[in-house]
XYZ file of C-alpha atoms in Angstrom:
698
model
C 129.251 126.765 57.023
C 125.906 125.871 58.605
C 125.755 123.019 61.078
C 125.160 119.740 59.169
C 122.637 117.409 60.779
C 122.849 114.190 58.746
C 125.769 111.938 57.898
C 125.471 112.753 54.197
C 125.444 116.481 54.922
C 128.434 116.072 57.221
C 130.336 114.289 54.421
C 129.446 116.781 51.697
C 131.982 119.482 52.466
C 134.611 120.055 49.828
C 138.307 119.362 50.372
C 139.157 122.930 51.269
C 136.387 123.140 53.869
C 137.371 119.831 55.425
C 140.989 120.890 55.623
C 139.873 124.019 57.464
C 138.027 121.887 60.008
C 141.105 119.723 60.480
C 143.220 122.844 60.868
C 141.045 123.855 63.814
C 142.322 120.717 65.552
C 145.881 121.517 64.546
C 145.835 125.019 65.952
C 144.117 124.064 69.185
C 147.000 121.618 69.686
C 149.630 124.184 68.673
C 148.156 126.872 70.915
C 147.678 124.656 73.959
C 151.209 123.268 73.774
C 152.574 126.791 73.318
C 150.641 128.003 76.375
C 151.872 125.078 78.485
C 155.421 125.319 77.104
C 155.349 121.515 76.896
C 153.514 118.753 75.100
C 153.371 116.880 71.808
C 151.921 118.868 68.899
C 153.263 116.639 66.120
C 150.786 113.752 66.348
C 147.651 115.948 66.524
C 148.876 117.953 63.554
C 149.600 114.779 61.612
C 146.381 112.919 62.454
C 143.939 115.836 62.259
C 142.634 114.853 58.813
C 141.980 111.273 59.943
C 140.231 112.554 63.063
C 138.023 114.896 61.045
C 136.751 112.058 58.871
C 136.173 109.645 61.746
C 134.610 111.990 64.267
C 132.404 113.934 61.900
C 131.173 111.146 59.638
C 131.451 107.816 61.446
C 131.608 108.128 65.225
C 128.289 107.419 66.938
C 128.415 109.387 70.170
C 126.427 111.947 72.109
C 128.394 114.813 73.685
C 125.537 115.404 76.125
C 125.831 111.836 77.449
C 129.395 110.488 77.359
C 128.174 107.261 79.012
C 125.497 106.274 76.502
C 125.742 102.496 76.481
C 125.780 101.907 72.717
C 128.174 104.704 71.785
C 131.231 104.005 69.696
C 134.402 103.898 71.760
C 137.425 105.943 70.728
C 140.898 105.268 72.113
C 143.939 107.466 71.525
C 146.600 104.840 72.163
C 149.396 107.278 71.306
C 148.235 109.281 74.299
C 151.075 111.785 74.199
C 149.061 113.424 71.395
C 146.366 114.217 73.949
C 145.518 117.612 72.500
C 143.991 115.787 69.543
C 141.273 114.215 71.669
C 140.826 117.350 73.772
C 140.323 119.370 70.593
C 137.828 116.809 69.286
C 135.839 116.763 72.520
C 135.783 120.555 72.726
C 134.749 121.102 69.108
C 132.047 118.421 69.037
C 130.310 119.799 72.114
C 131.420 117.895 75.210
C 131.637 119.673 78.551
C 135.192 120.783 77.896
C 135.251 124.575 77.527
C 138.058 126.465 75.829
C 139.300 127.607 79.241
C 140.261 124.015 80.003
C 142.262 123.782 76.786
C 144.064 126.950 77.811
C 144.946 125.153 81.055
C 146.501 122.182 79.245
C 148.857 120.249 81.532
C 148.069 122.444 84.544
C 147.171 121.248 88.034
C 143.610 119.906 88.334
C 142.674 120.836 84.785
C 140.457 118.577 82.677
C 143.271 118.455 80.130
C 146.171 116.575 81.744
C 149.313 115.755 79.794
C 147.950 112.347 78.818
C 144.232 111.500 78.570
C 142.849 110.246 81.880
C 139.502 108.555 82.237
C 137.401 110.242 84.897
C 139.015 113.640 84.387
C 137.711 114.534 80.953
C 134.190 113.750 79.700
C 134.486 111.596 76.592
C 137.857 110.059 77.410
C 137.319 106.284 77.492
C 140.648 105.145 78.947
C 143.875 106.507 80.370
C 146.623 106.289 77.777
C 150.286 107.169 77.684
C 152.160 103.923 78.316
C 152.340 103.037 74.638
C 150.506 100.011 73.343
C 148.189 99.712 76.325
C 145.470 101.853 74.783
C 145.494 99.512 71.804
C 145.144 96.536 74.149
C 142.343 98.322 76.034
C 140.584 98.779 72.701
C 140.808 95.020 72.110
C 139.129 94.516 75.490
C 136.392 96.995 74.599
C 135.757 95.275 71.282
C 135.660 91.908 73.045
C 133.107 93.280 75.509
C 130.943 94.584 72.654
C 131.127 91.269 70.846
C 130.146 89.236 73.902
C 127.343 91.582 74.980
C 125.923 91.489 71.460
C 125.989 87.693 71.461
C 124.352 87.516 74.872
C 121.656 90.166 74.529
C 120.807 90.830 70.866
C 117.736 89.081 69.527
C 116.230 88.884 66.028
C 114.845 92.309 65.201
C 116.472 93.809 68.292
C 120.132 94.682 67.742
C 120.620 96.883 70.790
C 124.369 96.232 71.187
C 126.012 97.356 67.959
C 128.918 99.757 68.091
C 132.528 100.075 66.990
C 135.763 100.592 68.846
C 138.142 102.936 67.022
C 141.763 103.286 68.033
C 144.525 105.626 66.897
C 148.056 104.285 67.273
C 151.584 105.272 66.372
C 154.918 103.616 65.725
C 155.628 103.452 69.448
C 152.443 101.481 70.122
C 153.441 98.922 67.518
C 157.014 98.663 68.773
C 155.809 97.788 72.272
C 155.485 94.024 72.728
C 151.980 94.298 74.144
C 150.755 95.242 70.668
C 151.700 91.751 69.500
C 149.980 90.077 72.463
C 146.729 92.007 72.051
C 146.500 92.192 68.267
C 147.357 88.536 67.744
C 144.494 87.601 70.070
C 142.117 90.134 68.463
C 142.611 88.445 65.099
C 141.963 85.012 66.556
C 138.776 86.277 68.235
C 137.602 87.944 64.985
C 136.785 91.252 66.658
C 135.411 92.835 63.505
C 134.030 95.905 65.283
C 137.624 96.955 66.070
C 139.113 99.460 63.610
C 142.598 100.852 64.067
C 144.285 103.790 62.349
C 148.064 103.531 62.257
C 149.768 106.926 62.134
C 152.645 105.792 59.929
C 154.785 108.938 60.059
C 158.196 107.291 60.419
C 159.223 109.446 63.389
C 159.712 108.801 67.088
C 161.527 110.799 69.750
C 164.965 109.627 68.661
C 164.367 110.499 65.014
C 163.570 108.474 61.890
C 162.393 105.018 62.902
C 163.897 103.360 59.835
C 167.019 102.832 61.919
C 165.237 100.672 64.539
C 161.766 99.783 63.241
C 161.592 98.158 59.818
C 158.720 95.717 60.356
C 156.389 95.033 57.461
C 153.322 96.131 59.416
C 150.906 95.137 56.669
C 152.110 91.538 56.550
C 152.397 91.401 60.330
C 148.729 92.252 60.851
C 147.588 90.060 58.005
C 149.376 87.203 59.752
C 147.388 88.012 62.909
C 144.173 87.554 60.926
C 143.368 91.236 60.469
C 141.933 92.983 57.455
C 144.588 95.508 56.399
C 143.910 98.555 54.242
C 146.611 100.748 52.837
C 148.991 102.364 53.058
C 146.739 105.310 52.190
C 147.413 109.031 52.241
C 146.514 110.032 55.784
C 145.882 113.597 54.645
C 143.387 112.654 51.908
C 139.869 112.835 53.330
C 138.379 110.862 50.457
C 140.855 108.006 50.901
C 140.214 107.945 54.649
C 136.445 107.909 54.060
C 136.684 104.991 51.651
C 138.999 103.016 53.933
C 136.743 103.534 56.955
C 133.648 102.489 55.040
C 135.423 99.357 53.813
C 136.643 98.522 57.327
C 133.095 98.564 58.651
C 132.099 95.768 56.259
C 134.883 93.366 57.300
C 134.405 90.201 59.301
C 137.831 90.778 60.874
C 139.444 93.549 62.888
C 140.845 96.161 60.515
C 144.066 98.139 60.484
C 144.147 101.189 58.216
C 147.734 102.206 57.534
C 147.802 105.976 57.106
C 150.959 107.574 55.740
C 151.163 110.962 57.399
C 153.612 113.768 58.042
C 154.198 114.479 61.709
C 153.634 118.156 62.421
C 151.835 118.596 59.071
C 151.655 122.265 58.141
C 154.721 123.432 60.038
C 157.019 124.886 57.346
C 160.305 124.115 59.130
C 159.574 121.260 61.535
C 157.076 119.007 59.744
C 158.443 115.524 59.209
C 161.097 115.834 61.935
C 161.375 114.638 65.524
C 161.656 118.279 66.608
C 157.865 118.540 66.484
C 157.240 115.263 68.312
C 157.533 116.313 71.932
C 158.132 120.053 72.127
C 156.270 123.265 71.425
C 156.741 124.721 67.955
C 157.890 128.017 69.418
C 156.215 131.375 68.811
C 157.952 132.044 65.493
C 157.194 128.630 64.001
C 153.602 128.731 65.271
C 153.113 132.053 63.508
C 154.755 130.722 60.355
C 152.393 127.725 60.419
C 149.429 130.087 60.657
C 150.602 131.880 57.541
C 151.246 128.673 55.600
C 147.829 127.208 56.434
C 145.968 130.501 56.123
C 144.687 130.411 59.691
C 143.919 134.005 60.666
C 142.551 133.466 64.147
C 144.351 134.402 67.331
C 145.409 131.612 69.700
C 142.429 129.535 70.885
C 140.095 131.475 68.558
C 137.783 129.251 66.482
C 135.444 130.807 63.885
C 131.713 130.351 64.501
C 131.151 128.468 61.242
C 133.886 125.983 62.164
C 132.263 125.369 65.527
C 128.938 124.866 63.753
C 130.382 122.323 61.330
C 131.999 120.334 64.163
C 129.014 120.479 66.549
C 127.764 116.921 67.175
C 125.221 117.655 69.898
C 122.110 117.571 67.720
C 123.254 114.569 65.694
C 124.385 112.734 68.841
C 121.112 113.358 70.653
C 119.221 111.958 67.673
C 121.417 108.861 67.567
C 120.822 108.154 71.230
C 117.105 108.907 70.964
C 116.772 106.443 68.082
C 118.622 103.815 70.107
C 116.459 104.509 73.177
C 113.358 103.900 71.099
C 114.803 100.611 69.865
C 115.734 99.662 73.416
C 112.197 100.405 74.599
C 110.865 97.978 71.994
C 113.476 95.431 73.070
C 112.514 95.914 76.717
C 108.860 95.290 75.882
C 109.734 92.097 74.046
C 112.456 90.850 76.401
C 112.029 92.519 79.811
C 114.327 90.185 81.735
C 117.173 90.550 79.255
C 116.765 94.326 79.231
C 116.853 94.492 83.036
C 119.956 92.318 83.139
C 121.747 94.461 80.540
C 120.889 97.613 82.493
C 122.246 96.059 85.678
C 125.459 94.936 84.094
C 126.160 98.227 82.341
C 125.520 100.073 85.618
C 127.978 97.799 87.416
C 125.377 96.811 89.998
C 125.322 93.434 91.727
C 122.269 91.159 91.409
C 119.379 91.805 93.766
C 119.986 88.488 95.550
C 123.698 89.171 96.093
C 123.378 88.837 99.879
C 122.089 85.277 99.427
C 125.047 84.520 97.185
C 127.394 85.780 99.887
C 125.688 83.589 102.480
C 126.092 80.560 100.225
C 129.706 81.522 99.518
C 130.601 81.661 103.205
C 128.633 78.537 104.101
C 130.481 76.535 101.467
C 133.825 77.933 102.627
C 133.138 76.994 106.244
C 132.197 73.482 105.205
C 135.743 72.831 103.965
C 137.751 71.623 106.954
C 140.585 69.764 105.257
C 143.880 71.470 104.506
C 143.389 73.265 101.201
C 145.557 75.377 98.924
C 144.118 78.862 98.590
C 144.241 78.530 94.798
C 141.789 75.663 95.293
C 139.870 77.770 97.817
C 139.545 80.417 95.099
C 138.088 77.848 92.720
C 135.664 76.757 95.434
C 134.538 80.391 95.747
C 134.168 80.715 91.974
C 131.922 77.643 91.901
C 129.380 79.759 93.768
C 130.155 83.118 92.177
C 130.268 82.321 88.452
C 126.687 81.015 88.079
C 125.351 83.685 90.442
C 127.043 86.652 88.794
C 126.480 86.985 85.049
C 129.131 89.343 83.750
C 131.946 87.737 85.699
C 134.376 87.026 82.848
C 137.308 84.790 83.673
C 140.499 83.688 82.063
C 144.098 82.689 82.480
C 147.383 83.244 80.692
C 147.810 79.589 79.744
C 147.674 78.396 83.360
C 144.029 77.489 83.900
C 144.876 74.111 85.424
C 147.331 75.738 87.839
C 145.480 78.942 88.681
C 142.189 76.997 88.967
C 140.287 79.921 87.483
C 137.729 77.815 85.568
C 134.721 76.039 87.112
C 131.806 73.896 85.948
C 129.775 76.946 84.881
C 132.635 78.523 82.943
C 131.932 78.661 79.206
C 135.317 78.764 77.470
C 135.844 80.360 74.082
C 137.497 77.165 72.877
C 134.276 75.189 73.446
C 131.838 77.797 72.113
C 129.808 77.331 68.988
C 130.018 80.074 66.386
C 128.280 83.186 67.676
C 127.777 81.851 71.214
C 128.519 84.088 74.199
C 131.230 82.898 76.584
C 132.461 83.823 80.058
C 135.969 82.364 80.008
C 138.959 82.952 77.766
C 142.324 81.248 77.562
C 144.509 84.267 76.787
C 147.550 82.203 75.868
C 150.957 83.169 77.219
C 150.066 86.870 77.275
C 150.129 88.125 80.878
C 150.550 91.813 79.956
C 148.003 91.647 77.164
C 145.523 89.822 79.388
C 145.699 92.453 82.121
C 145.293 95.332 79.657
C 142.447 93.603 77.804
C 140.683 93.081 81.146
C 141.054 96.813 81.782
C 139.371 97.485 78.449
C 136.486 95.159 79.273
C 135.955 96.855 82.628
C 136.106 100.300 81.024
C 133.567 99.288 78.397
C 131.100 98.118 81.018
C 128.982 95.020 81.334
C 131.756 92.796 82.670
C 133.719 92.192 85.829
C 136.864 90.535 84.466
C 139.288 88.337 86.348
C 142.403 86.639 85.024
C 145.033 84.333 86.408
C 148.750 83.730 86.201
C 151.575 82.925 88.608
C 152.467 85.714 91.036
C 155.994 85.749 89.605
C 154.587 86.760 86.228
C 152.751 89.720 87.682
C 155.984 91.476 86.720
C 155.089 90.930 83.054
C 151.628 92.399 83.656
C 152.638 95.014 86.204
C 152.088 98.209 84.226
C 148.588 97.133 83.244
C 147.885 96.240 86.882
C 149.073 99.721 87.792
C 146.822 101.225 85.125
C 143.755 99.426 86.468
C 144.529 100.972 89.862
C 145.131 104.422 88.353
C 141.865 104.211 86.412
C 139.939 102.852 89.435
C 138.635 99.872 87.484
C 136.948 96.841 88.998
C 139.320 94.109 87.839
C 140.472 91.029 89.761
C 144.013 89.757 89.231
C 144.375 86.148 90.396
C 148.018 85.385 91.183
C 148.685 81.836 92.360
C 151.940 80.110 93.420
C 152.587 83.026 95.730
C 155.840 82.103 97.514
C 158.753 79.719 97.836
C 155.999 77.277 98.752
C 155.672 76.377 95.078
C 158.851 74.372 95.589
C 160.923 72.650 92.973
C 160.449 75.098 90.085
C 163.039 77.217 91.826
C 163.895 80.920 92.038
C 162.765 81.798 88.508
C 159.217 80.981 89.598
C 159.372 81.807 93.318
C 158.156 85.343 94.070
C 160.057 87.165 96.788
C 159.669 90.887 96.105
C 156.379 90.732 94.179
C 154.019 90.735 97.173
C 155.429 93.862 98.837
C 155.914 95.623 95.509
C 152.282 95.089 94.516
C 151.231 96.529 97.872
C 153.052 99.727 96.932
C 150.688 100.402 94.011
C 148.154 102.996 95.199
C 144.511 101.893 95.063
C 145.338 98.214 94.533
C 143.944 95.936 97.227
C 146.303 92.983 97.635
C 144.696 90.006 99.389
C 146.811 87.107 100.643
C 144.300 84.839 102.390
C 145.265 82.119 104.860
C 142.484 79.580 104.304
C 139.243 78.863 102.488
C 137.144 81.293 104.525
C 139.572 84.188 104.114
C 139.699 83.449 100.381
C 135.920 83.658 100.146
C 136.028 87.003 101.947
C 138.724 88.235 99.579
C 136.561 87.376 96.574
C 133.539 89.054 98.104
C 135.482 92.238 98.812
C 137.026 92.268 95.339
C 133.630 91.935 93.683
C 131.971 94.553 95.861
C 134.804 97.052 95.330
C 133.539 99.401 92.617
C 136.400 101.870 92.354
C 139.574 99.870 92.168
C 141.176 96.547 91.325
C 142.114 93.703 93.627
C 144.903 91.135 93.487
C 144.419 87.727 95.084
C 147.725 86.055 96.034
C 147.130 82.333 96.409
C 149.168 79.372 97.571
C 150.089 76.247 95.666
C 150.536 74.222 98.856
C 147.732 73.119 101.169
C 147.047 75.334 104.195
C 145.372 74.275 107.423
C 141.924 75.753 108.058
C 141.873 78.098 111.047
C 139.166 78.044 113.670
C 137.013 81.141 113.149
C 134.236 82.325 115.451
C 130.810 83.094 113.996
C 130.788 86.409 112.153
C 134.542 86.470 111.666
C 134.044 87.231 107.973
C 133.180 90.834 108.830
C 136.482 91.218 110.649
C 138.410 89.605 107.813
C 136.916 92.152 105.423
C 138.615 94.867 107.491
C 141.952 93.578 106.253
C 143.417 92.515 109.596
C 141.930 90.966 112.696
C 142.799 89.084 115.872
C 142.804 85.400 115.037
C 144.154 84.091 118.361
C 144.801 86.083 121.507
C 146.331 85.977 124.942
C 143.976 84.542 127.552
C 143.446 87.928 129.194
C 143.501 89.897 125.947
C 146.756 91.558 126.977
C 149.518 90.077 124.820
C 153.203 90.605 125.498
C 153.974 90.342 121.790
C 151.896 90.485 118.588
C 152.634 88.123 115.713
C 151.382 89.424 112.341
C 151.128 87.098 109.352
C 149.420 86.633 106.021
C 148.584 83.676 103.835
C 150.554 80.504 104.327
C 152.500 81.975 107.245
C 149.439 82.409 109.480
C 149.737 78.736 110.307
C 153.377 79.305 111.266
C 152.430 82.236 113.500
C 149.827 80.131 115.297
C 152.411 77.432 116.002
C 154.894 80.053 117.193
C 152.236 81.412 119.555
C 151.978 77.983 121.146
C 155.753 77.706 121.473
C 155.849 81.096 123.161
C 153.021 80.088 125.485
C 155.029 77.021 126.476
C 157.836 79.354 127.537
C 155.512 81.671 129.455
C 155.039 84.398 126.833
C 151.506 85.461 125.902
C 151.277 86.188 122.180
C 148.509 87.446 119.925
C 148.249 86.313 116.307
C 146.905 88.858 113.833
C 145.980 87.588 110.410
C 146.363 90.420 107.926
C 145.142 89.272 104.517
C 144.914 92.814 103.090
C 147.105 95.582 104.460
C 145.458 98.366 102.442
C 141.994 97.406 103.696
C 143.384 97.379 107.241
C 144.984 100.786 106.750
C 141.603 102.233 105.734
C 140.086 101.301 109.108
C 139.681 103.928 111.784
C 142.490 104.409 114.275
C 140.495 102.933 117.153
C 140.052 99.617 115.332
C 143.677 99.485 114.227
C 144.824 100.073 117.795
C 142.491 97.357 119.015
C 144.145 94.862 116.675
C 147.709 96.163 117.047
C 147.817 97.632 120.561
C 150.180 100.530 121.143
C 153.488 99.903 122.871
C 153.305 96.125 122.436
C 156.252 94.625 120.505
C 155.426 93.171 117.099
C 156.866 90.475 114.853
C 155.723 89.886 111.262
C 156.176 86.644 109.362
C 155.706 86.314 105.605
C 157.545 84.346 102.935
C 158.464 87.514 101.036
C 160.921 90.389 101.267
C 160.770 91.689 104.849
C 161.134 95.454 104.368
C 157.428 96.163 103.795
C 156.500 95.012 107.288
C 158.612 97.697 108.972
C 155.626 100.049 108.694
C 153.853 97.822 111.226
C 156.613 96.480 113.458
C 158.992 99.468 113.504
C 162.746 99.348 113.236
C 163.005 97.502 116.545
C 160.322 94.950 115.804
C 161.057 91.646 114.112
C 160.382 90.369 110.614
C 160.747 86.770 109.524
C 160.999 86.745 105.741
C 163.316 86.154 102.821
C 165.573 88.825 101.348
C 167.360 86.603 98.812
C 166.116 84.650 95.833
C 164.744 81.177 96.448
C 166.096 77.731 95.681
C 164.898 74.612 93.877
C 163.698 72.089 96.465
C 160.493 70.730 97.981
C 158.506 73.431 99.763
C 158.973 72.017 103.258
C 162.734 71.975 102.893
C 162.764 75.538 101.606
C 160.820 76.877 104.580
C 163.326 75.225 106.906
C 166.294 76.412 104.834
C 165.161 80.033 104.925
C 164.111 79.772 108.601
C 160.505 80.675 107.926
C 159.388 78.388 110.709
C 157.463 78.542 113.944
C 160.641 77.890 115.923
C 162.526 80.780 114.338
C 159.520 83.072 114.646
C 159.360 82.317 118.373
C 163.094 82.978 118.678
C 162.739 86.352 116.943
C 159.833 87.222 119.224
C 161.914 86.403 122.299
C 164.774 88.554 120.977
C 162.409 91.471 120.343
C 160.998 91.139 123.850
C 164.510 91.239 125.318
C 165.321 94.313 123.256
C 162.164 96.074 124.363
C 162.811 95.193 127.972
C 166.249 96.779 127.783
C 164.987 99.807 125.896
C 162.039 100.294 128.214
C 164.420 101.738 130.761
C 165.798 104.328 128.318
C 164.626 107.914 128.531
C 163.970 108.772 124.920
C 161.341 106.145 124.067
C 162.462 106.116 120.416
C 161.621 102.448 120.005
C 157.999 102.937 120.964
C 157.642 105.919 118.666
C 159.228 104.094 115.743
C 156.612 101.367 116.042
C 153.644 103.689 115.916
């Protein structure tokens, strides 16, 4: 077979030739899983025919430039079948040599057990937690839709691509599939096309015993166009379904009946081929059945030629570049703005926006809830930062995530671009959709809910951190301070548990100025998400010296100090408890104890500072007490086992906020008492020989 260069030539192969191309995918998966002695060969073997049709005849992509802005996006939501996408990327010409496939699932290879964005060129998102890839795809399709509405002009359609997603039974069993797909239908994301690998098998066996949904009717009820069931091994049927899907004004689900492990004479159609290597004997038997003569990892030259997408991809991008040049000539400002947004750069006048942000924050002197402080910040940020895309999981009026310049979907005219979306009661779906928007490019998404409901969204929050995506999670009602709604809505363990997620910056600001700094840092952070934990109750504005914003950005700083700069005890607090620490400092001063108050709005940002700065803020060998209306264990890393922590290690109660703080002894008086007790302990231990207390603190 010679390398085809046009779509019609790429479609013209006969059934036998196309099956041979699909078999190349099957045997790369079989061989890689055999070499690793672990993996999931069944899904790649079952979906190879679908992949051949999509990737050879419909996908617009350029292997030489995986980041081409107007490429089609492909998401393998059933990410355990990762060898399918690795085989596709290798065969079509991405920088993924056969040696990397031979190193499948090995340390530091470009072929990890599940696809990971940033590791493998051409992988658009990290998948594995089932259903989230599908939700990411919804976010990508939403990003495409909104960019097209904002930037396309008559005669200049420079944003025009599809998002394709493969999914399995597991993706559809996960509840997030309902959250994301229901919203996708409502939003009419017609550039989203999904292929459902309907093979009837999951790890436990035949799904008919636990999954009997009528998927066709389910997706029709969401407002999707549904095609099938079709034979997922019939290239002609797949071609026709894909072509039909591309003409729909709705998102499309193509239900493909397939056989898991297709081609394996003894394991096809069983759960034995789902998550384990075929074994040498069965792999050899499959070679005989499918007439594949090559040795492991050996692909014939004509097969490589038929799969090669480099020439075709380069032409697609070159044609688009020519169209973009014409667009740029006609609409230079729009073109420059699209370039900036897709690059993830901030506007040229960003420093002026920051100045205005801080000036407005400093002008607020009345006691203010930090959720309101966040809205005050957004009043400056939203009009100054096109691409900031907000939303809330049915709590806009509580999270205060919308401002005057927000353009909600609900108020938009048909075809009008928006920058705010009410996600409905879909915390998990919202977080995963935001990840998809960030991955697509062109948007910096933020979304709000109560901190308690971060537990619903948690795995998507974790995925944004794992994928190093610039996403802002706005979590209001951050403590027992929300009051009467009681323990079901009062977060206790959520703040420390979020801090345990690597690469997630958790900000818990104490006033309007700290909230403005938190927003600035979240927006400027290019390689990771941020979570803003905000109060429902009003908080007193602290007195900050000029330039304090730079210190706040370091995550922890000295807010109030001993007169001589040599405190006897350090009080560390965040958020609403900074005010309590300041009052405790005064109580201690009245009893002759010099205390320093350290406000620590972001522990991870503080931990990234150099040792000299950290020691300046938290001096060595000085006793420490932390106060925060959350579970106390996290703070032991700063105060040591012999320091003090004022917190709450039980669930909350239903009562007004002021009563709750007194009930749980999160007060200035109790904080001062704990500080006095710690000082007495240190005084007694100071005379000991081993110095264990000092070492445990540092």
